[in-house]
PDB file of C-alpha atoms in Angstrom:
ATOM      1  CA  UNK A   1    -182.913 104.414 193.632  1.00  0.00           C
ATOM      2  CA  UNK A   2    -184.933 101.479 194.902  1.00  0.00           C
ATOM      3  CA  UNK A   3    -187.432 100.215 192.342  1.00  0.00           C
ATOM      4  CA  UNK A   4    -190.006  97.725 193.621  1.00  0.00           C
ATOM      5  CA  UNK A   5    -191.324  95.171 191.174  1.00  0.00           C
ATOM      6  CA  UNK A   6    -193.271  91.931 191.107  1.00  0.00           C
ATOM      7  CA  UNK A   7    -190.708  89.714 189.448  1.00  0.00           C
ATOM      8  CA  UNK A   8    -193.196  86.976 188.585  1.00  0.00           C
ATOM      9  CA  UNK A   9    -195.623  89.301 186.760  1.00  0.00           C
ATOM     10  CA  UNK A  10    -194.850  89.097 183.054  1.00  0.00           C
ATOM     11  CA  UNK A  11    -196.216  92.578 182.449  1.00  0.00           C
ATOM     12  CA  UNK A  12    -193.236  93.848 184.473  1.00  0.00           C
ATOM     13  CA  UNK A  13    -190.705  92.152 182.206  1.00  0.00           C
ATOM     14  CA  UNK A  14    -189.523  95.533 180.834  1.00  0.00           C
ATOM     15  CA  UNK A  15    -187.913  96.276 184.217  1.00  0.00           C
ATOM     16  CA  UNK A  16    -185.630  93.302 183.678  1.00  0.00           C
ATOM     17  CA  UNK A  17    -184.963  94.712 180.199  1.00  0.00           C
ATOM     18  CA  UNK A  18    -184.092  98.137 181.604  1.00  0.00           C
ATOM     19  CA  UNK A  19    -181.624  96.521 184.004  1.00  0.00           C
ATOM     20  CA  UNK A  20    -180.096  94.145 181.451  1.00  0.00           C
ATOM     21  CA  UNK A  21    -179.962  96.533 178.490  1.00  0.00           C
ATOM     22  CA  UNK A  22    -178.682  99.503 180.477  1.00  0.00           C
ATOM     23  CA  UNK A  23    -181.633 101.860 180.066  1.00  0.00           C
ATOM     24  CA  UNK A  24    -181.354 103.040 183.669  1.00  0.00           C
ATOM     25  CA  UNK A  25    -177.617 103.641 183.360  1.00  0.00           C
ATOM     26  CA  UNK A  26    -178.214 105.504 180.091  1.00  0.00           C
ATOM     27  CA  UNK A  27    -179.981 108.183 182.116  1.00  0.00           C
ATOM     28  CA  UNK A  28    -177.461 108.215 184.954  1.00  0.00           C
ATOM     29  CA  UNK A  29    -179.517 106.099 187.335  1.00  0.00           C
ATOM     30  CA  UNK A  30    -178.231 103.551 189.826  1.00  0.00           C
ATOM     31  CA  UNK A  31    -181.306 101.384 190.354  1.00  0.00           C
ATOM     32  CA  UNK A  32    -181.615  98.674 192.988  1.00  0.00           C
ATOM     33  CA  UNK A  33    -184.528  96.318 192.185  1.00  0.00           C
ATOM     34  CA  UNK A  34    -186.551  95.202 195.206  1.00  0.00           C
ATOM     35  CA  UNK A  35    -188.812  92.184 194.721  1.00  0.00           C
ATOM     36  CA  UNK A  36    -192.370  92.432 196.035  1.00  0.00           C
ATOM     37  CA  UNK A  37    -194.200  89.132 195.666  1.00  0.00           C
ATOM     38  CA  UNK A  38    -197.357  90.220 197.481  1.00  0.00           C
ATOM     39  CA  UNK A  39    -200.304  92.304 196.261  1.00  0.00           C
ATOM     40  CA  UNK A  40    -199.424  95.605 194.647  1.00  0.00           C
ATOM     41  CA  UNK A  41    -201.244  97.588 197.327  1.00  0.00           C
ATOM     42  CA  UNK A  42    -198.340  96.599 199.615  1.00  0.00           C
ATOM     43  CA  UNK A  43    -195.963  97.775 196.915  1.00  0.00           C
ATOM     44  CA  UNK A  44    -197.798 101.101 196.734  1.00  0.00           C
ATOM     45  CA  UNK A  45    -197.536 101.483 200.497  1.00  0.00           C
ATOM     46  CA  UNK A  46    -193.791 100.841 200.268  1.00  0.00           C
ATOM     47  CA  UNK A  47    -193.477 103.705 197.791  1.00  0.00           C
ATOM     48  CA  UNK A  48    -195.695 106.046 199.805  1.00  0.00           C
ATOM     49  CA  UNK A  49    -193.692 105.413 202.997  1.00  0.00           C
ATOM     50  CA  UNK A  50    -190.269 105.744 201.368  1.00  0.00           C
ATOM     51  CA  UNK A  51    -189.248 102.069 201.534  1.00  0.00           C
ATOM     52  CA  UNK A  52    -189.008 102.226 197.741  1.00  0.00           C
ATOM     53  CA  UNK A  53    -188.739 105.124 195.310  1.00  0.00           C
ATOM     54  CA  UNK A  54    -190.984 103.668 192.642  1.00  0.00           C
ATOM     55  CA  UNK A  55    -192.702 100.625 191.235  1.00  0.00           C
ATOM     56  CA  UNK A  56    -195.179  99.325 188.694  1.00  0.00           C
ATOM     57  CA  UNK A  57    -198.692  98.191 189.528  1.00  0.00           C
ATOM     58  CA  UNK A  58    -202.238  98.042 188.192  1.00  0.00           C
ATOM     59  CA  UNK A  59    -204.088 101.346 188.034  1.00  0.00           C
ATOM     60  CA  UNK A  60    -207.332  99.763 189.199  1.00  0.00           C
ATOM     61  CA  UNK A  61    -205.560  98.597 192.376  1.00  0.00           C
ATOM     62  CA  UNK A  62    -203.852 101.898 193.137  1.00  0.00           C
ATOM     63  CA  UNK A  63    -206.441 104.597 192.479  1.00  0.00           C
ATOM     64  CA  UNK A  64    -208.418 104.040 195.700  1.00  0.00           C
ATOM     65  CA  UNK A  65    -205.356 104.365 197.984  1.00  0.00           C
ATOM     66  CA  UNK A  66    -204.401 107.511 196.070  1.00  0.00           C
ATOM     67  CA  UNK A  67    -207.876 108.924 196.686  1.00  0.00           C
ATOM     68  CA  UNK A  68    -207.253 108.229 200.381  1.00  0.00           C
ATOM     69  CA  UNK A  69    -204.109 110.349 200.287  1.00  0.00           C
ATOM     70  CA  UNK A  70    -201.124 108.135 199.426  1.00  0.00           C
ATOM     71  CA  UNK A  71    -198.276 110.386 198.280  1.00  0.00           C
ATOM     72  CA  UNK A  72    -197.442 108.670 194.990  1.00  0.00           C
ATOM     73  CA  UNK A  73    -197.418 110.152 191.484  1.00  0.00           C
ATOM     74  CA  UNK A  74    -198.221 108.164 188.342  1.00  0.00           C
ATOM     75  CA  UNK A  75    -195.688 109.119 185.679  1.00  0.00           C
ATOM     76  CA  UNK A  76    -196.172 106.658 182.817  1.00  0.00           C
ATOM     77  CA  UNK A  77    -198.655 104.008 181.757  1.00  0.00           C
ATOM     78  CA  UNK A  78    -196.651 100.912 180.958  1.00  0.00           C
ATOM     79  CA  UNK A  79    -198.961  98.716 178.862  1.00  0.00           C
ATOM     80  CA  UNK A  80    -202.415  97.235 178.491  1.00  0.00           C
ATOM     81  CA  UNK A  81    -203.736  93.736 178.130  1.00  0.00           C
ATOM     82  CA  UNK A  82    -202.875  91.400 181.000  1.00  0.00           C
ATOM     83  CA  UNK A  83    -206.371  90.725 182.428  1.00  0.00           C
ATOM     84  CA  UNK A  84    -208.434  87.743 181.265  1.00  0.00           C
ATOM     85  CA  UNK A  85    -211.866  86.301 182.006  1.00  0.00           C
ATOM     86  CA  UNK A  86    -211.701  82.567 181.277  1.00  0.00           C
ATOM     87  CA  UNK A  87    -214.282  79.778 181.190  1.00  0.00           C
ATOM     88  CA  UNK A  88    -214.476  76.150 180.000  1.00  0.00           C
ATOM     89  CA  UNK A  89    -215.529  75.474 176.422  1.00  0.00           C
ATOM     90  CA  UNK A  90    -218.920  74.057 177.451  1.00  0.00           C
ATOM     91  CA  UNK A  91    -219.702  76.492 180.279  1.00  0.00           C
ATOM     92  CA  UNK A  92    -222.319  78.514 178.433  1.00  0.00           C
ATOM     93  CA  UNK A  93    -220.403  81.660 179.382  1.00  0.00           C
ATOM     94  CA  UNK A  94    -219.840  83.565 176.146  1.00  0.00           C
ATOM     95  CA  UNK A  95    -220.133  87.173 177.349  1.00  0.00           C
ATOM     96  CA  UNK A  96    -219.512  89.001 180.603  1.00  0.00           C
ATOM     97  CA  UNK A  97    -223.263  89.215 181.274  1.00  0.00           C
ATOM     98  CA  UNK A  98    -223.386  85.403 181.306  1.00  0.00           C
ATOM     99  CA  UNK A  99    -221.647  85.527 184.706  1.00  0.00           C
ATOM    100  CA  UNK A 100    -224.982  86.300 186.376  1.00  0.00           C
ATOM    101  CA  UNK A 101    -225.695  83.530 188.878  1.00  0.00           C
ATOM    102  CA  UNK A 102    -222.233  82.033 188.418  1.00  0.00           C
ATOM    103  CA  UNK A 103    -219.191  81.696 190.706  1.00  0.00           C
ATOM    104  CA  UNK A 104    -215.926  83.307 189.602  1.00  0.00           C
ATOM    105  CA  UNK A 105    -212.475  82.718 191.104  1.00  0.00           C
ATOM    106  CA  UNK A 106    -210.524  85.850 192.068  1.00  0.00           C
ATOM    107  CA  UNK A 107    -207.277  86.359 193.959  1.00  0.00           C
ATOM    108  CA  UNK A 108    -208.950  88.734 196.432  1.00  0.00           C
ATOM    109  CA  UNK A 109    -212.122  90.769 196.722  1.00  0.00           C
ATOM    110  CA  UNK A 110    -210.298  94.039 195.950  1.00  0.00           C
ATOM    111  CA  UNK A 111    -208.535  92.512 192.965  1.00  0.00           C
ATOM    112  CA  UNK A 112    -208.137  94.942 190.052  1.00  0.00           C
ATOM    113  CA  UNK A 113    -209.137  92.109 187.739  1.00  0.00           C
ATOM    114  CA  UNK A 114    -212.353  91.560 189.697  1.00  0.00           C
ATOM    115  CA  UNK A 115    -212.985  95.302 189.626  1.00  0.00           C
ATOM    116  CA  UNK A 116    -212.408  95.496 185.879  1.00  0.00           C
ATOM    117  CA  UNK A 117    -214.953  92.818 185.057  1.00  0.00           C
ATOM    118  CA  UNK A 118    -217.320  94.142 187.738  1.00  0.00           C
ATOM    119  CA  UNK A 119    -217.250  97.461 185.876  1.00  0.00           C
ATOM    120  CA  UNK A 120    -218.211  95.687 182.645  1.00  0.00           C
ATOM    121  CA  UNK A 121    -221.167  94.091 184.451  1.00  0.00           C
ATOM    122  CA  UNK A 122    -222.255  97.405 185.977  1.00  0.00           C
ATOM    123  CA  UNK A 123    -222.217  99.040 182.541  1.00  0.00           C
ATOM    124  CA  UNK A 124    -224.850  96.493 181.476  1.00  0.00           C
ATOM    125  CA  UNK A 125    -227.075  97.195 184.459  1.00  0.00           C
ATOM    126  CA  UNK A 126    -225.949  94.129 186.405  1.00  0.00           C
ATOM    127  CA  UNK A 127    -225.089  94.440 190.096  1.00  0.00           C
ATOM    128  CA  UNK A 128    -221.682  92.712 190.355  1.00  0.00           C
ATOM    129  CA  UNK A 129    -221.903  92.427 194.144  1.00  0.00           C
ATOM    130  CA  UNK A 130    -225.248  90.634 194.337  1.00  0.00           C
ATOM    131  CA  UNK A 131    -225.690  88.928 190.972  1.00  0.00           C
ATOM    132  CA  UNK A 132    -222.254  87.290 190.680  1.00  0.00           C
ATOM    133  CA  UNK A 133    -220.506  85.156 193.304  1.00  0.00           C
ATOM    134  CA  UNK A 134    -216.810  86.106 193.501  1.00  0.00           C
ATOM    135  CA  UNK A 135    -214.852  83.428 195.383  1.00  0.00           C
ATOM    136  CA  UNK A 136    -211.342  84.033 196.678  1.00  0.00           C
ATOM    137  CA  UNK A 137    -208.683  81.377 195.998  1.00  0.00           C
ATOM    138  CA  UNK A 138    -204.893  81.245 196.062  1.00  0.00           C
ATOM    139  CA  UNK A 139    -203.843  81.776 192.477  1.00  0.00           C
ATOM    140  CA  UNK A 140    -202.240  78.335 192.209  1.00  0.00           C
ATOM    141  CA  UNK A 141    -205.602  76.689 192.982  1.00  0.00           C
ATOM    142  CA  UNK A 142    -207.628  78.405 190.246  1.00  0.00           C
ATOM    143  CA  UNK A 143    -207.363  75.447 187.884  1.00  0.00           C
ATOM    144  CA  UNK A 144    -208.343  72.988 190.617  1.00  0.00           C
ATOM    145  CA  UNK A 145    -211.358  75.098 191.637  1.00  0.00           C
ATOM    146  CA  UNK A 146    -212.520  75.083 188.027  1.00  0.00           C
ATOM    147  CA  UNK A 147    -211.939  71.334 187.665  1.00  0.00           C
ATOM    148  CA  UNK A 148    -213.964  70.588 190.813  1.00  0.00           C
ATOM    149  CA  UNK A 149    -216.820  72.772 189.619  1.00  0.00           C
ATOM    150  CA  UNK A 150    -216.527  75.136 192.582  1.00  0.00           C
ATOM    151  CA  UNK A 151    -216.345  78.016 190.101  1.00  0.00           C
ATOM    152  CA  UNK A 152    -217.505  78.387 186.513  1.00  0.00           C
ATOM    153  CA  UNK A 153    -215.034  81.090 185.461  1.00  0.00           C
ATOM    154  CA  UNK A 154    -211.661  82.607 186.341  1.00  0.00           C
ATOM    155  CA  UNK A 155    -210.815  86.323 186.543  1.00  0.00           C
ATOM    156  CA  UNK A 156    -207.049  86.470 186.448  1.00  0.00           C
ATOM    157  CA  UNK A 157    -203.963  88.105 184.977  1.00  0.00           C
ATOM    158  CA  UNK A 158    -200.798  86.969 183.239  1.00  0.00           C
ATOM    159  CA  UNK A 159    -198.751  84.854 183.376  1.00  0.00           C
ATOM    160  CA  UNK A 160    -201.319  82.729 185.197  1.00  0.00           C
ATOM    161  CA  UNK A 161    -204.212  83.614 182.909  1.00  0.00           C
ATOM    162  CA  UNK A 162    -202.363  82.855 179.689  1.00  0.00           C
ATOM    163  CA  UNK A 163    -200.993  79.587 181.095  1.00  0.00           C
ATOM    164  CA  UNK A 164    -204.370  78.420 182.457  1.00  0.00           C
ATOM    165  CA  UNK A 165    -206.029  79.161 179.135  1.00  0.00           C
ATOM    166  CA  UNK A 166    -203.441  77.049 177.335  1.00  0.00           C
ATOM    167  CA  UNK A 167    -203.316  74.198 179.876  1.00  0.00           C
ATOM    168  CA  UNK A 168    -207.096  73.733 180.188  1.00  0.00           C
ATOM    169  CA  UNK A 169    -208.165  74.795 176.686  1.00  0.00           C
ATOM    170  CA  UNK A 170    -210.304  77.585 178.119  1.00  0.00           C
ATOM    171  CA  UNK A 171    -212.337  80.192 176.267  1.00  0.00           C
ATOM    172  CA  UNK A 172    -211.259  83.806 176.736  1.00  0.00           C
ATOM    173  CA  UNK A 173    -214.641  85.404 177.378  1.00  0.00           C
ATOM    174  CA  UNK A 174    -213.269  88.925 177.731  1.00  0.00           C
ATOM    175  CA  UNK A 175    -210.070  90.847 178.403  1.00  0.00           C
ATOM    176  CA  UNK A 176    -208.931  94.413 178.926  1.00  0.00           C
ATOM    177  CA  UNK A 177    -208.038  95.052 175.296  1.00  0.00           C
ATOM    178  CA  UNK A 178    -211.576  94.974 173.905  1.00  0.00           C
ATOM    179  CA  UNK A 179    -213.290  98.109 172.605  1.00  0.00           C
ATOM    180  CA  UNK A 180    -212.219 101.348 174.258  1.00  0.00           C
ATOM    181  CA  UNK A 181    -209.677  99.487 176.397  1.00  0.00           C
ATOM    182  CA  UNK A 182    -207.494  98.713 173.378  1.00  0.00           C
ATOM    183  CA  UNK A 183    -205.956 102.154 173.852  1.00  0.00           C
ATOM    184  CA  UNK A 184    -205.885 102.368 177.646  1.00  0.00           C
ATOM    185  CA  UNK A 185    -203.052 101.410 179.946  1.00  0.00           C
ATOM    186  CA  UNK A 186    -203.721  98.947 182.749  1.00  0.00           C
ATOM    187  CA  UNK A 187    -200.402  99.218 184.590  1.00  0.00           C
ATOM    188  CA  UNK A 188    -198.592 102.368 185.684  1.00  0.00           C
ATOM    189  CA  UNK A 189    -195.251 103.468 187.074  1.00  0.00           C
ATOM    190  CA  UNK A 190    -195.715 105.099 190.458  1.00  0.00           C
ATOM    191  CA  UNK A 191    -192.986 107.292 191.959  1.00  0.00           C
ATOM    192  CA  UNK A 192    -192.674 108.641 195.481  1.00  0.00           C
ATOM    193  CA  UNK A 193    -194.399 112.036 195.504  1.00  0.00           C
ATOM    194  CA  UNK A 194    -191.528 113.728 197.315  1.00  0.00           C
ATOM    195  CA  UNK A 195    -189.111 112.454 194.660  1.00  0.00           C
ATOM    196  CA  UNK A 196    -191.156 114.049 191.877  1.00  0.00           C
ATOM    197  CA  UNK A 197    -191.405 117.337 193.788  1.00  0.00           C
ATOM    198  CA  UNK A 198    -187.833 117.553 195.088  1.00  0.00           C
ATOM    199  CA  UNK A 199    -185.881 115.881 192.284  1.00  0.00           C
ATOM    200  CA  UNK A 200    -187.895 116.130 189.065  1.00  0.00           C
ATOM    201  CA  UNK A 201    -184.784 115.441 186.956  1.00  0.00           C
ATOM    202  CA  UNK A 202    -184.409 111.974 188.500  1.00  0.00           C
ATOM    203  CA  UNK A 203    -188.154 111.342 188.242  1.00  0.00           C
ATOM    204  CA  UNK A 204    -187.991 112.326 184.576  1.00  0.00           C
ATOM    205  CA  UNK A 205    -184.977 110.068 183.980  1.00  0.00           C
ATOM    206  CA  UNK A 206    -186.553 106.937 185.443  1.00  0.00           C
ATOM    207  CA  UNK A 207    -189.806 107.624 183.589  1.00  0.00           C
ATOM    208  CA  UNK A 208    -187.949 107.928 180.279  1.00  0.00           C
ATOM    209  CA  UNK A 209    -185.940 104.778 181.025  1.00  0.00           C
ATOM    210  CA  UNK A 210    -189.182 102.844 181.557  1.00  0.00           C
ATOM    211  CA  UNK A 211    -190.621 104.281 178.318  1.00  0.00           C
ATOM    212  CA  UNK A 212    -187.485 103.109 176.489  1.00  0.00           C
ATOM    213  CA  UNK A 213    -187.692  99.646 178.051  1.00  0.00           C
ATOM    214  CA  UNK A 214    -191.389  99.305 177.196  1.00  0.00           C
ATOM    215  CA  UNK A 215    -190.777 100.184 173.568  1.00  0.00           C
ATOM    216  CA  UNK A 216    -187.782  97.833 173.392  1.00  0.00           C
ATOM    217  CA  UNK A 217    -190.006  95.073 174.763  1.00  0.00           C
ATOM    218  CA  UNK A 218    -192.628  95.764 172.100  1.00  0.00           C
ATOM    219  CA  UNK A 219    -189.945  95.675 169.396  1.00  0.00           C
ATOM    220  CA  UNK A 220    -188.078  92.622 170.767  1.00  0.00           C
ATOM    221  CA  UNK A 221    -190.560  90.286 172.551  1.00  0.00           C
ATOM    222  CA  UNK A 222    -188.479  87.138 172.042  1.00  0.00           C
ATOM    223  CA  UNK A 223    -185.313  88.673 173.470  1.00  0.00           C
ATOM    224  CA  UNK A 224    -187.306  90.187 176.339  1.00  0.00           C
ATOM    225  CA  UNK A 225    -188.726  86.737 177.087  1.00  0.00           C
ATOM    226  CA  UNK A 226    -185.213  85.291 177.274  1.00  0.00           C
ATOM    227  CA  UNK A 227    -184.121  88.054 179.654  1.00  0.00           C
ATOM    228  CA  UNK A 228    -187.175  87.670 181.896  1.00  0.00           C
ATOM    229  CA  UNK A 229    -187.578  83.876 181.827  1.00  0.00           C
ATOM    230  CA  UNK A 230    -185.301  83.188 184.850  1.00  0.00           C
ATOM    231  CA  UNK A 231    -187.656  85.241 187.048  1.00  0.00           C
ATOM    232  CA  UNK A 232    -190.812  83.291 186.149  1.00  0.00           C
ATOM    233  CA  UNK A 233    -191.595  80.350 188.469  1.00  0.00           C
ATOM    234  CA  UNK A 234    -192.341  76.936 187.047  1.00  0.00           C
ATOM    235  CA  UNK A 235    -189.905  76.842 184.138  1.00  0.00           C
ATOM    236  CA  UNK A 236    -192.282  78.524 181.699  1.00  0.00           C
ATOM    237  CA  UNK A 237    -190.882  78.189 178.156  1.00  0.00           C
ATOM    238  CA  UNK A 238    -189.425  81.314 176.570  1.00  0.00           C
ATOM    239  CA  UNK A 239    -191.809  80.928 173.623  1.00  0.00           C
ATOM    240  CA  UNK A 240    -194.806  81.103 175.967  1.00  0.00           C
ATOM    241  CA  UNK A 241    -193.508  84.261 177.637  1.00  0.00           C
ATOM    242  CA  UNK A 242    -192.891  85.844 174.238  1.00  0.00           C
ATOM    243  CA  UNK A 243    -196.433  84.948 173.167  1.00  0.00           C
ATOM    244  CA  UNK A 244    -197.850  86.671 176.264  1.00  0.00           C
ATOM    245  CA  UNK A 245    -195.772  89.788 175.643  1.00  0.00           C
ATOM    246  CA  UNK A 246    -196.993  89.977 172.056  1.00  0.00           C
ATOM    247  CA  UNK A 247    -200.582  90.030 173.311  1.00  0.00           C
ATOM    248  CA  UNK A 248    -199.842  93.001 175.595  1.00  0.00           C
ATOM    249  CA  UNK A 249    -199.517  96.575 174.342  1.00  0.00           C
ATOM    250  CA  UNK A 250    -196.019  97.481 175.497  1.00  0.00           C
ATOM    251  CA  UNK A 251    -195.835 100.086 172.743  1.00  0.00           C
ATOM    252  CA  UNK A 252    -198.509 101.997 174.677  1.00  0.00           C
ATOM    253  CA  UNK A 253    -196.588 104.149 177.171  1.00  0.00           C
ATOM    254  CA  UNK A 254    -198.801 107.138 177.877  1.00  0.00           C
ATOM    255  CA  UNK A 255    -197.556 110.122 179.877  1.00  0.00           C
ATOM    256  CA  UNK A 256    -198.762 113.602 180.791  1.00  0.00           C
ATOM    257  CA  UNK A 257    -202.016 114.679 179.157  1.00  0.00           C
ATOM    258  CA  UNK A 258    -202.704 111.267 177.630  1.00  0.00           C
ATOM    259  CA  UNK A 259    -202.154 109.396 180.894  1.00  0.00           C
ATOM    260  CA  UNK A 260    -204.337 111.912 182.725  1.00  0.00           C
ATOM    261  CA  UNK A 261    -207.208 111.186 180.366  1.00  0.00           C
ATOM    262  CA  UNK A 262    -206.783 107.431 180.875  1.00  0.00           C
ATOM    263  CA  UNK A 263    -206.609 107.737 184.667  1.00  0.00           C
ATOM    264  CA  UNK A 264    -209.734 109.913 184.626  1.00  0.00           C
ATOM    265  CA  UNK A 265    -211.585 107.185 182.697  1.00  0.00           C
ATOM    266  CA  UNK A 266    -210.711 104.616 185.355  1.00  0.00           C
ATOM    267  CA  UNK A 267    -211.645 106.954 188.216  1.00  0.00           C
ATOM    268  CA  UNK A 268    -215.098 107.465 186.718  1.00  0.00           C
ATOM    269  CA  UNK A 269    -215.489 103.745 186.035  1.00  0.00           C
ATOM    270  CA  UNK A 270    -214.556 102.805 189.604  1.00  0.00           C
ATOM    271  CA  UNK A 271    -217.412 105.023 190.761  1.00  0.00           C
ATOM    272  CA  UNK A 272    -219.798 102.634 188.981  1.00  0.00           C
ATOM    273  CA  UNK A 273    -218.870  99.868 191.436  1.00  0.00           C
ATOM    274  CA  UNK A 274    -218.627 102.131 194.510  1.00  0.00           C
ATOM    275  CA  UNK A 275    -214.837 101.938 194.859  1.00  0.00           C
ATOM    276  CA  UNK A 276    -214.209 105.650 194.252  1.00  0.00           C
ATOM    277  CA  UNK A 277    -216.394 108.245 195.998  1.00  0.00           C
ATOM    278  CA  UNK A 278    -219.122 109.660 193.718  1.00  0.00           C
ATOM    279  CA  UNK A 279    -218.068 113.249 194.462  1.00  0.00           C
ATOM    280  CA  UNK A 280    -214.425 112.740 193.415  1.00  0.00           C
ATOM    281  CA  UNK A 281    -213.657 114.893 190.372  1.00  0.00           C
ATOM    282  CA  UNK A 282    -211.925 112.510 187.953  1.00  0.00           C
ATOM    283  CA  UNK A 283    -210.147 115.217 185.959  1.00  0.00           C
ATOM    284  CA  UNK A 284    -208.834 117.040 189.032  1.00  0.00           C
ATOM    285  CA  UNK A 285    -207.757 113.708 190.516  1.00  0.00           C
ATOM    286  CA  UNK A 286    -205.811 112.864 187.359  1.00  0.00           C
ATOM    287  CA  UNK A 287    -204.203 116.305 187.179  1.00  0.00           C
ATOM    288  CA  UNK A 288    -203.117 115.989 190.806  1.00  0.00           C
ATOM    289  CA  UNK A 289    -201.570 112.524 190.567  1.00  0.00           C
ATOM    290  CA  UNK A 290    -200.178 112.566 187.009  1.00  0.00           C
ATOM    291  CA  UNK A 291    -197.325 115.069 186.599  1.00  0.00           C
ATOM    292  CA  UNK A 292    -196.210 116.406 183.232  1.00  0.00           C
ATOM    293  CA  UNK A 293    -192.600 115.168 183.295  1.00  0.00           C
ATOM    294  CA  UNK A 294    -191.972 114.388 179.631  1.00  0.00           C
ATOM    295  CA  UNK A 295    -192.960 116.573 176.704  1.00  0.00           C
ATOM    296  CA  UNK A 296    -195.507 114.978 174.382  1.00  0.00           C
ATOM    297  CA  UNK A 297    -193.244 115.757 171.417  1.00  0.00           C
ATOM    298  CA  UNK A 298    -190.273 114.026 173.021  1.00  0.00           C
ATOM    299  CA  UNK A 299    -192.309 110.919 173.784  1.00  0.00           C
ATOM    300  CA  UNK A 300    -193.658 110.667 170.238  1.00  0.00           C
ATOM    301  CA  UNK A 301    -190.241 111.387 168.743  1.00  0.00           C
ATOM    302  CA  UNK A 302    -188.733 108.695 170.945  1.00  0.00           C
ATOM    303  CA  UNK A 303    -191.237 106.104 169.733  1.00  0.00           C
ATOM    304  CA  UNK A 304    -190.504 107.074 166.143  1.00  0.00           C
ATOM    305  CA  UNK A 305    -186.758 106.794 166.714  1.00  0.00           C
ATOM    306  CA  UNK A 306    -187.090 103.396 168.390  1.00  0.00           C
ATOM    307  CA  UNK A 307    -189.200 102.152 165.459  1.00  0.00           C
ATOM    308  CA  UNK A 308    -186.575 103.384 163.015  1.00  0.00           C
ATOM    309  CA  UNK A 309    -183.839 101.633 164.968  1.00  0.00           C
ATOM    310  CA  UNK A 310    -185.885  98.429 164.982  1.00  0.00           C
ATOM    311  CA  UNK A 311    -186.393  98.639 161.217  1.00  0.00           C
ATOM    312  CA  UNK A 312    -182.681  99.213 160.665  1.00  0.00           C
ATOM    313  CA  UNK A 313    -181.763  96.226 162.827  1.00  0.00           C
ATOM    314  CA  UNK A 314    -184.138  94.003 160.876  1.00  0.00           C
TER     315      UNK A 314
END
């Protein structure tokens, strides 16, 4: 199997864990990792066209292409918590609504991070397209744009977000773990639709391997950081990577019914900013694109077993 992943995205560190710790082999899988450094919509296209069998990306990036007919199934939510809205200490930006009239740096205009914070604005009756100025910058120039005063805030993800916050002593105005989002996934494993239909046993195996790797990451963030550190550009210290991982919810690996409910939430929310068509039925959409591969009991039992193993090892 070819598994596409963005090696520099810390939220994908569990893939390196699955490779290093043998979780794929445990389920009889021979996985070839394929690095995709570009936006995850290109990764999704690679899965849909058979260049890769699966990959992990942000739900808010992938749901629109799925609505347009991409043949990819979402089999497990991998974690929450890698999006951050950052501003300088003296910016006067203390809440999302304070972005009105301000300029915000984003990686691109269809960025899932932009969409997430645009949704939060729309929920408060603010038009994110006309009342906030979203400016596109290469991610490595975010700090410079802020320093020059070209933008007043940054909408970004980890590792960049965590590192910028630390380097520039920024305030974290909001993130995707506040309120209802504390129990929602932000990233998902997508598998080629034909793989799920024609070889459900393999689809089930890779899904369970990712669940195992996510839970192992949650239980062993320091060791995960050591495994993943060679993939992160810029010689980021292991302690920093571990700190990021601890802020993410890698213990949250929703499947089946639970993942369907989370996907449906995002589908409805994307309607608020005119990304998803208003007549798209969120529940039917979720039922179509989220297969029931793992039993709920097995998933819960697995988490319990992993916790017991962690307690025994400590």
